[in-house]
XYZ file of N, CA and C in Angstrom:
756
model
N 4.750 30.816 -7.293
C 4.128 30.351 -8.537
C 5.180 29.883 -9.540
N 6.193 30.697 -9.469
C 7.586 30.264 -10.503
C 7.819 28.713 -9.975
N 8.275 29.067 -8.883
C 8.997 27.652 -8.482
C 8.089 26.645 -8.857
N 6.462 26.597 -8.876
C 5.795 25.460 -9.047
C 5.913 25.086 -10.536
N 5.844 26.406 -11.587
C 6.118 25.638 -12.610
C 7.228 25.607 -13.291
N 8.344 25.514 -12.203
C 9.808 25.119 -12.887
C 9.749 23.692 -13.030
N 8.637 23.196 -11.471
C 8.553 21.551 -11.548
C 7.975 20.535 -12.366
N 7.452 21.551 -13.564
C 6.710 21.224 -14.853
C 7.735 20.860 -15.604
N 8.612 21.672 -15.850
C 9.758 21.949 -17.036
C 10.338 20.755 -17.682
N 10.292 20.072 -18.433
C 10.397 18.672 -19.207
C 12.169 18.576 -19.109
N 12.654 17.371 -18.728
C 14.338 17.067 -18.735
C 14.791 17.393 -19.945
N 16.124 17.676 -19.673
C 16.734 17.742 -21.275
C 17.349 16.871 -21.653
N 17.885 16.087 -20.410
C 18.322 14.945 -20.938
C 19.802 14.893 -21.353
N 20.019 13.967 -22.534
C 21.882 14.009 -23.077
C 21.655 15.595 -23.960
N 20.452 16.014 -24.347
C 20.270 17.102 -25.353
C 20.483 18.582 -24.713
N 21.000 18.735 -23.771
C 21.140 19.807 -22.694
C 21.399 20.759 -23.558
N 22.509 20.897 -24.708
C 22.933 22.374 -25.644
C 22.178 22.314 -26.151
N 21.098 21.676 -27.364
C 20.128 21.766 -27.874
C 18.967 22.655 -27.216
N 18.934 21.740 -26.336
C 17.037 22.093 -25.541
C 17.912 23.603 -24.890
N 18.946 24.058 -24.454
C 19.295 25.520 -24.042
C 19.290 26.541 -25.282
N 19.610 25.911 -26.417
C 19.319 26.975 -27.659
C 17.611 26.864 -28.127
N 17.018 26.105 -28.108
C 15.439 25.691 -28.352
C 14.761 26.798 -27.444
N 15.285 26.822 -26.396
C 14.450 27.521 -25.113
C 15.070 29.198 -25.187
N 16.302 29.241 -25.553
C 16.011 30.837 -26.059
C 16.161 31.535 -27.417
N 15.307 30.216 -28.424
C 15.103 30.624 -29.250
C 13.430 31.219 -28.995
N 13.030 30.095 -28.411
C 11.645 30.586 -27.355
C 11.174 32.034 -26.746
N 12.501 31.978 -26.269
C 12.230 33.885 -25.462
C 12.336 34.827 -26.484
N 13.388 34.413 -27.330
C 13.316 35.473 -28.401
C 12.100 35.882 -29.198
N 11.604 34.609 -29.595
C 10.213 34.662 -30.232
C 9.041 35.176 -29.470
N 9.204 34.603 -27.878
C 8.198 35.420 -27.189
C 8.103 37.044 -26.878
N 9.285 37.523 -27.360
C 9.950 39.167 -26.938
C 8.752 39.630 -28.163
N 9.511 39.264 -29.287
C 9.007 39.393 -30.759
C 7.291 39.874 -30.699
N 6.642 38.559 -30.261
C 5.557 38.540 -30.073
C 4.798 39.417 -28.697
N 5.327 39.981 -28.221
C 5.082 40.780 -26.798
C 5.150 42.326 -27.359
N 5.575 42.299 -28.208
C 6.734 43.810 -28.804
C 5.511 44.229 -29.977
N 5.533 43.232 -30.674
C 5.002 43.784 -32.111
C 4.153 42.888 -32.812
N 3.804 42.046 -32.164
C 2.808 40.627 -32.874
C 1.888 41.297 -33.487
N 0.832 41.662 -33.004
C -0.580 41.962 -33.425
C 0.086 43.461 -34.701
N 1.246 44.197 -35.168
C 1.628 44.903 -36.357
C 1.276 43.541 -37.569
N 1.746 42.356 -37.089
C 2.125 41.134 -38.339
C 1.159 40.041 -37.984
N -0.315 40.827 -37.362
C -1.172 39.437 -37.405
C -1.891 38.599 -38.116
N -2.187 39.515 -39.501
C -2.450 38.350 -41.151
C -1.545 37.284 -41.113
N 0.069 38.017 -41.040
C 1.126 37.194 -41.414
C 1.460 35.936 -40.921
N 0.781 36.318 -39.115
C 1.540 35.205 -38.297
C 0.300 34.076 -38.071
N -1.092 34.766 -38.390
C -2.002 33.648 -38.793
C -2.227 32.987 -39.463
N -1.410 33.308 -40.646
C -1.381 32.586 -41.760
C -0.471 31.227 -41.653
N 0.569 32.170 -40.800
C 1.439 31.272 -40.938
C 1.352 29.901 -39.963
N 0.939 30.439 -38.817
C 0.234 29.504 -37.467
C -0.995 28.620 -38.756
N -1.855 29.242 -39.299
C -2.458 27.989 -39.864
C -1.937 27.021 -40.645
N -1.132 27.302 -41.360
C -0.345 26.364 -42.144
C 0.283 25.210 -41.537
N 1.289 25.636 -40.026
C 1.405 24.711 -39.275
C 0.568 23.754 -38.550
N -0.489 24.720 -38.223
C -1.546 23.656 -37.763
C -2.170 22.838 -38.768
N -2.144 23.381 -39.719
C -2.969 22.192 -40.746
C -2.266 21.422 -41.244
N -1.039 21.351 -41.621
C 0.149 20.523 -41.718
C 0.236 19.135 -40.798
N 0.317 19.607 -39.377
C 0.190 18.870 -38.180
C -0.709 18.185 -38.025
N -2.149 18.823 -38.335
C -3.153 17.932 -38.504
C -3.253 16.779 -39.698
N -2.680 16.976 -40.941
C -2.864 16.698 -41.873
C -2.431 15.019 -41.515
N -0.713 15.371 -41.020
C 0.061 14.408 -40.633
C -0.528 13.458 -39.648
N -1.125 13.924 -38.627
C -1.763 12.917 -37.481
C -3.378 12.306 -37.909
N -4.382 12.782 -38.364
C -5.663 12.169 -38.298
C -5.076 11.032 -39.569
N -4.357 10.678 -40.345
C -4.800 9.082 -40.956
C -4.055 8.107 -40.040
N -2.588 8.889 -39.281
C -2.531 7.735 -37.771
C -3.189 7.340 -37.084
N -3.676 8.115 -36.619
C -5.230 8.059 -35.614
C -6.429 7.631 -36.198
N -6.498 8.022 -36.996
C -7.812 6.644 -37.687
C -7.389 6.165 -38.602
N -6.194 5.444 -38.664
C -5.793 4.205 -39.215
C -6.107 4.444 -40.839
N -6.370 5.292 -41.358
C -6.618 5.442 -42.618
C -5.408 5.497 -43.367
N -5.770 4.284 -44.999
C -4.552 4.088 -45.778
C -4.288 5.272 -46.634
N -3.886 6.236 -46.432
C -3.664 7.035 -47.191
C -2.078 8.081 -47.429
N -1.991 8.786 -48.353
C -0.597 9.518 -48.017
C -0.574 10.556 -47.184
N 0.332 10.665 -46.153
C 0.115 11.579 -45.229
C 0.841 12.934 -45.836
N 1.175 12.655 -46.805
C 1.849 14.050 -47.198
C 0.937 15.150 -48.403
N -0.065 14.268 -48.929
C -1.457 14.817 -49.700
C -2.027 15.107 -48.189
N -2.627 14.469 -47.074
C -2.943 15.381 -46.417
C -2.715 16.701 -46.086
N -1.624 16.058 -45.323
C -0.754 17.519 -44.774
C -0.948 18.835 -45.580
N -0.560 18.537 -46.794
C -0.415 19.762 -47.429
C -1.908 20.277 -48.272
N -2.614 19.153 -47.990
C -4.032 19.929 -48.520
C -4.537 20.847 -47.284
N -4.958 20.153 -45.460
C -5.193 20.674 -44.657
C -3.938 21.802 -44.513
N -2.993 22.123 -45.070
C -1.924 23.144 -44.611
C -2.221 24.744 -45.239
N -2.720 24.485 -46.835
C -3.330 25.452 -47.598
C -4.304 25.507 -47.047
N -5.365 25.043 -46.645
C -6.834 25.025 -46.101
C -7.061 25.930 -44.925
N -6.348 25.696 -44.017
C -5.927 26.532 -42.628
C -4.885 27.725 -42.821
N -3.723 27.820 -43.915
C -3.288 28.662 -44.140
C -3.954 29.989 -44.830
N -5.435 29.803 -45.771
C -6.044 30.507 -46.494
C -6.962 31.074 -45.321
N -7.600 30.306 -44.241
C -8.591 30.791 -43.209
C -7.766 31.592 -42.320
N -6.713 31.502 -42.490
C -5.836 31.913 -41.201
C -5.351 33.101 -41.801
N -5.169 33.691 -43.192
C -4.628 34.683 -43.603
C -6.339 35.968 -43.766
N -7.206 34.513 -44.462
C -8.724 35.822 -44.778
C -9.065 35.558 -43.572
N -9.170 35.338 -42.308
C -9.947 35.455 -41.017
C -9.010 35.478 -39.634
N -8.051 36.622 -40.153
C -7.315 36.456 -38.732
C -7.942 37.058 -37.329
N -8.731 37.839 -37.518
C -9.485 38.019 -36.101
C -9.971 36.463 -35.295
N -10.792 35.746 -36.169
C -11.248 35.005 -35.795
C -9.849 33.715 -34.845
N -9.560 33.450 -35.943
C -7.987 32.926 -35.063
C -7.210 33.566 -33.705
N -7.236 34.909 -33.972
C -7.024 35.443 -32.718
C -7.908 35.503 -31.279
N -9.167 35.896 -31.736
C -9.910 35.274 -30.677
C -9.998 33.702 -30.260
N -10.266 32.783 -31.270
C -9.593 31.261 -30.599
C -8.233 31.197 -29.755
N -7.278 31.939 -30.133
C -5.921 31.922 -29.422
C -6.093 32.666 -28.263
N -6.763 33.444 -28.050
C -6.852 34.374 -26.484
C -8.025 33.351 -25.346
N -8.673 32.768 -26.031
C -9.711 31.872 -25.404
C -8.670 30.485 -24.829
N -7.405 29.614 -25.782
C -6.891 28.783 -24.868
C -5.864 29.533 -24.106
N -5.221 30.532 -24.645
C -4.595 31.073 -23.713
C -4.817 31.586 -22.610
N -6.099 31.854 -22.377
C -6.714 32.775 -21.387
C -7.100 31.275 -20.638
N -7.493 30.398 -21.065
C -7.698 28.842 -20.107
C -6.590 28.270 -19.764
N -5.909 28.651 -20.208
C -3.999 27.701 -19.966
C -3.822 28.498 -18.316
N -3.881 29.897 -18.225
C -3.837 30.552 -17.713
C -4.777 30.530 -16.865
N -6.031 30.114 -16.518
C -7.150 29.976 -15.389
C -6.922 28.920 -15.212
N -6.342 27.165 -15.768
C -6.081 25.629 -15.145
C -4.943 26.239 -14.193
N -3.655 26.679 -15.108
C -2.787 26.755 -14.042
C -3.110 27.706 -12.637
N -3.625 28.726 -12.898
C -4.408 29.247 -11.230
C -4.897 28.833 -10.743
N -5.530 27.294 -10.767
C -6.392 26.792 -10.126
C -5.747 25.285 -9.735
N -4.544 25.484 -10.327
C -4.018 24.400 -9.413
C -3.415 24.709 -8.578
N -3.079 25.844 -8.667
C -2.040 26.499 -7.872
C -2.428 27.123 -6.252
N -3.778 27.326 -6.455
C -4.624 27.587 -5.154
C -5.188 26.610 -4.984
N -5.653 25.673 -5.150
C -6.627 24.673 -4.956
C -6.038 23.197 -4.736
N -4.573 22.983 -5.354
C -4.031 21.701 -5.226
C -3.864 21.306 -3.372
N -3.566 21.876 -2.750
C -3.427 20.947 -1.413
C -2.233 19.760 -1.016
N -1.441 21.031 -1.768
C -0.150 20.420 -1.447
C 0.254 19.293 -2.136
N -0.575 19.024 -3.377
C -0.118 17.812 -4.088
C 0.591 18.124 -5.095
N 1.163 17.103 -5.863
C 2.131 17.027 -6.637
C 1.567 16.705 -8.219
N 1.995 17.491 -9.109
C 1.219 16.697 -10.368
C 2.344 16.146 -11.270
N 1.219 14.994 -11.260
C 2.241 14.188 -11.976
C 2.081 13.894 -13.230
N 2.956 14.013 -14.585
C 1.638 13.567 -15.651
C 2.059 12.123 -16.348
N 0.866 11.625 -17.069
C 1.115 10.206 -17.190
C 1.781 10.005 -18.041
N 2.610 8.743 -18.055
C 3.657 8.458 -18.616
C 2.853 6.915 -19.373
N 2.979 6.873 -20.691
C 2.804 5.470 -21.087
C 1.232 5.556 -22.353
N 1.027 6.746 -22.103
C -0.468 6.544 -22.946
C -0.095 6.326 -24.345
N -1.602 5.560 -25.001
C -1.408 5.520 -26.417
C -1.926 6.282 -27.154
N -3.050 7.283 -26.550
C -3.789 8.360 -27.717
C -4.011 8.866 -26.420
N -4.240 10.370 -27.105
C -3.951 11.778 -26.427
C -5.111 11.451 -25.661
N -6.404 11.240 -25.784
C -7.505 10.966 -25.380
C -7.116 9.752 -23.844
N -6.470 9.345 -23.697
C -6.064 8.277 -22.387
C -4.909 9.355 -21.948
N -4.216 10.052 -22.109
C -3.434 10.880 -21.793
C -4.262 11.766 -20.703
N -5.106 12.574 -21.552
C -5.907 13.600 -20.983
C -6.868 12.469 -19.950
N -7.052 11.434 -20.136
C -7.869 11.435 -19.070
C -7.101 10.838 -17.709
N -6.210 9.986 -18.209
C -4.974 9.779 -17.231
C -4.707 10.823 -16.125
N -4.809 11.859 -17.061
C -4.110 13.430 -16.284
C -5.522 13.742 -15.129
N -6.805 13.912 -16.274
C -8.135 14.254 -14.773
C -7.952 13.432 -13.904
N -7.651 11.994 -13.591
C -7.989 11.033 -12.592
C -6.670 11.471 -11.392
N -6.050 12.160 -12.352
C -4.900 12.359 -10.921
C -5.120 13.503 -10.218
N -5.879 14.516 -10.879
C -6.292 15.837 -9.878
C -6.444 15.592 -8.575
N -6.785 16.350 -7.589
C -7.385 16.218 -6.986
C -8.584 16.721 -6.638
N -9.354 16.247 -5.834
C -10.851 17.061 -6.053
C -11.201 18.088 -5.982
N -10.951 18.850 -5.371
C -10.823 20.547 -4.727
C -10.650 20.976 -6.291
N -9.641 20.574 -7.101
C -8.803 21.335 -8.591
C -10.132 20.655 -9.539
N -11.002 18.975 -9.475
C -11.515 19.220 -10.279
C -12.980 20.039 -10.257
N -12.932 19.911 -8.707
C -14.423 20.777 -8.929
C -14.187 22.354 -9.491
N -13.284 23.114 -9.193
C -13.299 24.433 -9.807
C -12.684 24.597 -11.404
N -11.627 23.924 -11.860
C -11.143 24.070 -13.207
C -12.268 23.740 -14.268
N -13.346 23.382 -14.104
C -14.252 23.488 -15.365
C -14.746 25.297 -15.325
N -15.394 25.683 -13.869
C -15.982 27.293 -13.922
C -14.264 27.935 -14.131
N -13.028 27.616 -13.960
C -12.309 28.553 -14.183
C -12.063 28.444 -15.734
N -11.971 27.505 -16.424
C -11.690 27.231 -17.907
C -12.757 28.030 -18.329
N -13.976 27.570 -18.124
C -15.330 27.959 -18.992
C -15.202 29.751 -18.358
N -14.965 30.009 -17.649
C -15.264 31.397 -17.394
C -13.979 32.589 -18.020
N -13.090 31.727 -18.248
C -11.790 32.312 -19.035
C -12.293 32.414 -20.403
N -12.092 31.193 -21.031
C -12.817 31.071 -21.935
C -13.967 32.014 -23.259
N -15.055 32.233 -21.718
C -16.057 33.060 -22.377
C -15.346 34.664 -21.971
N -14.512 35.054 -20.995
C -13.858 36.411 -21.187
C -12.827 36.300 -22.438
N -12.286 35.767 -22.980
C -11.840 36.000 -24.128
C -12.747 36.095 -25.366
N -13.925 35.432 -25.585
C -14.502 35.788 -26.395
C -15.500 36.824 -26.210
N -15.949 37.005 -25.337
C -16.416 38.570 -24.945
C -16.156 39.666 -25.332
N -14.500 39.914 -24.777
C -13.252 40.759 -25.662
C -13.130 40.986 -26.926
N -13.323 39.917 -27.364
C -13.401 39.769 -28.863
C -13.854 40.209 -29.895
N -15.392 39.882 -29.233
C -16.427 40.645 -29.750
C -16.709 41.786 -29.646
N -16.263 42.319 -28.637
C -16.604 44.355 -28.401
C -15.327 44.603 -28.650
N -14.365 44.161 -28.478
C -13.005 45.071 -28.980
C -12.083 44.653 -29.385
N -12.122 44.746 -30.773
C -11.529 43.389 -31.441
C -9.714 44.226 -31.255
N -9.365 45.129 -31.464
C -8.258 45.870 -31.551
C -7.614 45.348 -30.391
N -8.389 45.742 -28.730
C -7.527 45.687 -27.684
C -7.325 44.359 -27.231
N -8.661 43.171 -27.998
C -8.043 41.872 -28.000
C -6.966 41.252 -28.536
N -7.092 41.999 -30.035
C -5.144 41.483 -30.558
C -4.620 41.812 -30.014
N -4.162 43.140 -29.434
C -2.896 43.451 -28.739
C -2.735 43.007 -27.193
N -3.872 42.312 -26.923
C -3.949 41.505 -25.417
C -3.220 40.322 -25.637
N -4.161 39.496 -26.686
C -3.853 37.982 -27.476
C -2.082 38.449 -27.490
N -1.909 38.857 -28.436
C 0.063 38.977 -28.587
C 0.819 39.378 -27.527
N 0.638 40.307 -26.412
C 1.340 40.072 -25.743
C 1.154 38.983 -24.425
N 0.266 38.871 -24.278
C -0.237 37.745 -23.621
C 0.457 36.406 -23.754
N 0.183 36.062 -24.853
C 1.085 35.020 -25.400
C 2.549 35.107 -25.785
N 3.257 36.239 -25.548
C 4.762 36.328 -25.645
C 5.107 37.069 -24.202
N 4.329 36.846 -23.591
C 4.870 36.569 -22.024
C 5.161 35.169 -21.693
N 3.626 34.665 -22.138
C 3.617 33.331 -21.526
C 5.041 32.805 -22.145
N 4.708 32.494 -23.572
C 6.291 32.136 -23.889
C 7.947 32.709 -23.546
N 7.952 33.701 -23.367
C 9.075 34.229 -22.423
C 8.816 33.523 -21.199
N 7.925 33.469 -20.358
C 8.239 32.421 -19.178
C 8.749 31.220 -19.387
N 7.672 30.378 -20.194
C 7.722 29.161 -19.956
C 8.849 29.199 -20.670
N 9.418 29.288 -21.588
C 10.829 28.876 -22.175
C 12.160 29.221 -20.916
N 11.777 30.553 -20.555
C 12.770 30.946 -19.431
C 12.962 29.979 -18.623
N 11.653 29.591 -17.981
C 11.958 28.657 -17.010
C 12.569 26.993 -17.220
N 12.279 26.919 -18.391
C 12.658 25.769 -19.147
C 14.215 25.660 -18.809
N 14.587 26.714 -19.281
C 16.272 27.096 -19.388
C 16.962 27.148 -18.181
N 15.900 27.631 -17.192
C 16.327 27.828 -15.683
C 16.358 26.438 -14.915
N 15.679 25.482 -15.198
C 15.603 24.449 -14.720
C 16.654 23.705 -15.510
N 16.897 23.785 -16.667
C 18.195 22.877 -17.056
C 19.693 23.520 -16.611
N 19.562 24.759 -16.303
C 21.071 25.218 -15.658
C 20.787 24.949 -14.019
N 19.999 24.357 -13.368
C 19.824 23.987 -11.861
C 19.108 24.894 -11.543
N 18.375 25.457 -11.840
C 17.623 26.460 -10.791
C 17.178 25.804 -9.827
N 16.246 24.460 -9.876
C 15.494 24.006 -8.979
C 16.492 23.184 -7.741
N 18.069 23.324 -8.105
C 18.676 22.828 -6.908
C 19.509 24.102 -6.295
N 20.031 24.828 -7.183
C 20.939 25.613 -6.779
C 20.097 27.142 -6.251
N 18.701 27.231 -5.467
C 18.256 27.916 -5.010
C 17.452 29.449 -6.339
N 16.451 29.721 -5.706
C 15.589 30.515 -6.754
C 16.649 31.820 -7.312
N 16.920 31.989 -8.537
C 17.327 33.147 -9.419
C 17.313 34.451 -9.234
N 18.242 34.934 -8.387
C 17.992 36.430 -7.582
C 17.444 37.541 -8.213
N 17.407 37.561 -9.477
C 16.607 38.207 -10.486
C 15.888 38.439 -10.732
N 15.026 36.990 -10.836
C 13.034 36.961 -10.511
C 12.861 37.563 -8.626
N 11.491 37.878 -9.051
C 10.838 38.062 -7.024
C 10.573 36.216 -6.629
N 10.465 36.284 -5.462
C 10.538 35.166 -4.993
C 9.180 34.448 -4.800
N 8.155 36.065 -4.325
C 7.428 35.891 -3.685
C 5.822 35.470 -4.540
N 5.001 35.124 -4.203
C 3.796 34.645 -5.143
C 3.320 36.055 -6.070
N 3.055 36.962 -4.872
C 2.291 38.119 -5.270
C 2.899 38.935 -6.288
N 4.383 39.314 -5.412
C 5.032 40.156 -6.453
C 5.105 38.684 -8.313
N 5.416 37.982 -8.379
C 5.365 37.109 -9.590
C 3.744 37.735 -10.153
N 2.764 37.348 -9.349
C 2.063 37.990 -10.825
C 1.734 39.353 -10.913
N 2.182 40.440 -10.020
C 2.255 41.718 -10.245
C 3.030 42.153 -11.481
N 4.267 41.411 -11.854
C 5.230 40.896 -12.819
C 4.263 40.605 -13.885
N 3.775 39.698 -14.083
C 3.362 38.905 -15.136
C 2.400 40.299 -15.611
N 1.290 40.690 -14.790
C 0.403 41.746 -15.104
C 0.813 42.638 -15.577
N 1.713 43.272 -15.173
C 2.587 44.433 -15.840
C 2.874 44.296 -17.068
N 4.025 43.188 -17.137
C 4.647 42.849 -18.819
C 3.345 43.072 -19.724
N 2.507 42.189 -19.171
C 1.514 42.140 -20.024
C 0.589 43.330 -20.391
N 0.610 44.168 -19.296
C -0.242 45.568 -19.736
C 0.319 46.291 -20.816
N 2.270 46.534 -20.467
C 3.085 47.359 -21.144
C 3.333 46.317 -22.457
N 3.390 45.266 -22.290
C 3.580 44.819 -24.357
C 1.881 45.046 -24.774
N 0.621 45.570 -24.002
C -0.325 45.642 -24.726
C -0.289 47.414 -25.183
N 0.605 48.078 -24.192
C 0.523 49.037 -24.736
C 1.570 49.553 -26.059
N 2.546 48.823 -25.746
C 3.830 49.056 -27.085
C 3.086 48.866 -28.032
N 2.158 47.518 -28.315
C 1.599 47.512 -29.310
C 0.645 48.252 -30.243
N -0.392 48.446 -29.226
C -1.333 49.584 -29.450
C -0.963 50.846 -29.970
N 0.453 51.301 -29.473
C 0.719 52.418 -30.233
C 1.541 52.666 -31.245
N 1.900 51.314 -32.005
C 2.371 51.227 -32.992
C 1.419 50.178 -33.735
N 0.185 50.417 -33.809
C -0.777 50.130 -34.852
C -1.405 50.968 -35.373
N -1.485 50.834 -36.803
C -1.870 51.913 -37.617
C -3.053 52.253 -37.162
N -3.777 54.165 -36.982
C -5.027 54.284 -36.626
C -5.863 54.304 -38.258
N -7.153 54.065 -37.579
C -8.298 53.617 -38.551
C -8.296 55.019 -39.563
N -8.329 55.735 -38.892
C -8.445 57.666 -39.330
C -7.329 57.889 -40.036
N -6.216 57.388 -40.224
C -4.838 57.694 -40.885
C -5.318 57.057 -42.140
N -5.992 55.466 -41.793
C -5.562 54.874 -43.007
C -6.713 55.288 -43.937
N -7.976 56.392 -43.712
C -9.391 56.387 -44.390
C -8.518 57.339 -45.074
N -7.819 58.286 -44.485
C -7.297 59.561 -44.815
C -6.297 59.433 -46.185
N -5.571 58.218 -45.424
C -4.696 57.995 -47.088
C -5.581 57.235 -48.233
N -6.707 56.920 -48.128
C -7.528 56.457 -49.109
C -7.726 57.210 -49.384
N -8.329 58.285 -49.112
C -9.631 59.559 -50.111
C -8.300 60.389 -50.355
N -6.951 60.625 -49.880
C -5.972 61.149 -50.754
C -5.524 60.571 -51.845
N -5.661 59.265 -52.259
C -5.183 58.916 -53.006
C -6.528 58.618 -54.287
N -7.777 58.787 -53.364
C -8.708 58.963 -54.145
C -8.975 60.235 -55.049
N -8.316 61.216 -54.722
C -8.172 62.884 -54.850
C -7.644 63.211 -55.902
N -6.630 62.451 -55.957
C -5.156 62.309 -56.648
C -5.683 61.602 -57.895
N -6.205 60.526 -57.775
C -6.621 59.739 -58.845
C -7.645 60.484 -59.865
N -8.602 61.503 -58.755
C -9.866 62.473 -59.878
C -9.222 63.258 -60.735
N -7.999 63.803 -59.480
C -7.592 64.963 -60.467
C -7.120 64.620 -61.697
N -6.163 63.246 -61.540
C -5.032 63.208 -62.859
C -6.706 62.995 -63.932
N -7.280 62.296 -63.662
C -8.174 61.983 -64.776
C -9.292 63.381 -65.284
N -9.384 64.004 -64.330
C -9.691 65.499 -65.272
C -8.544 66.076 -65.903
């Protein structure tokens, strides 16, 4: 499974020291987020919205050609998504475990289902929309008949989660996603120092099974680091009505 998506891993090109500090600035951030995300998840939703609304702000008057300043966008959609993202971080978190949890069912399903083909992705599009469809026409059939029930069925298990347990979904969502990013950056890095010529990294397992026995693990144990360094509900009622206590007395 490694080796297939080392063959993903984007060139670095003349930027080789760059894209090697980019990619473990990556792991670092993914450790971060594996370790202790869901302790700082107001913070980091807030902050994830800001970027996203920023990003958005900047691209929809390109894309629909609208004369306007892209920097009044940006920064109106940046507060806009930064305010939803700080008062509704559950909700953000469950959106983030739903593509992550589909990023994670496409790539399994190419991975069993491709037939020995090669993916290639398209080179030359002008809007993301010819991109993405560029990309379906090259599947092959076997990958497109199952990647809609594997997306849609990922999908609705993340929001499932969500909804009955919102706690063990953050701490799924964060480390979940600072695995993934510890991989994919790893491998990023591994493919620009030769991995893919100079034979697989004696470090990683080689083998399919043991790789996601790997992946499952990390991911159980950063759900448990987390979990037990989140404040319990009972601690924090407890320091309320003490401080509620405190407050009767001084005032008698």
């Amino acid at each position: 499974m490694f080796q297939e998506l080392l063959a993903w891993m984007p060139k670095a090109g003349g930027a080789g020291g760059g894209a090697i500090g980019l990619s473990c600035a990556g792991v670092v951030l993914g450790f971060a987020l594996w370790v202790a995300g869901a302790r700082f998840s107001r913070m980091l939703m807030a902050l994830l919205g800001v970027t996203i609304g920023g990003m958005i702000g900047m691209w929809i008057p390109r894309w629909m050609a609208w004369d306007v300043n892209t920097m009044a966008t940006s920064l109106s959609l940046a507060m806009c998504f930064g305010v939803m993202g700080f008062a509704k971080p559950r909700v953000w978190v469950g959106v983030g475990l739903m593509i992550v949890l589909s990023v994670w069912a496409a790539v399994a399903t190419w991975i069993l289902r491709n037939e020995n083909a090669t993916l290639v992705f398209p080179v030359g599009s002008e809007t993301l929309r010819d991109f993405w469809a560029a990309l379906w026409r090259a599947l092959p059939p076997s990958v497109k008949g199952m990647l809609p029930l594997a997306v849609g069925m990922a999908s609705l298990a993340g929001l499932a989660l969500v909804v009955m347990w919102r706690r063990i979904a953050t701490v799924f969502f964060y480390s979940l996603l600072g695995v993934s990013m510890m991989l994919g950056m790893g491998l990023w890095a591994v493919s620009m120092r030769g991995g893919e010529k100079g034979g697989w990294p004696r470090y990683l397992p080689e083998h399919t099974q043991m790789q996601i026995v790997l992946i499952l693990g990390m991911v159980v144990l950063g759900a448990m680091v987390q979990w037990l360094s989140l404040p319990m509900k009972k601690k924090v009622v407890a320091r309320r009505e003490g401080r509620c206590e405190i407050t009767a007395g001084a005032e008698a």
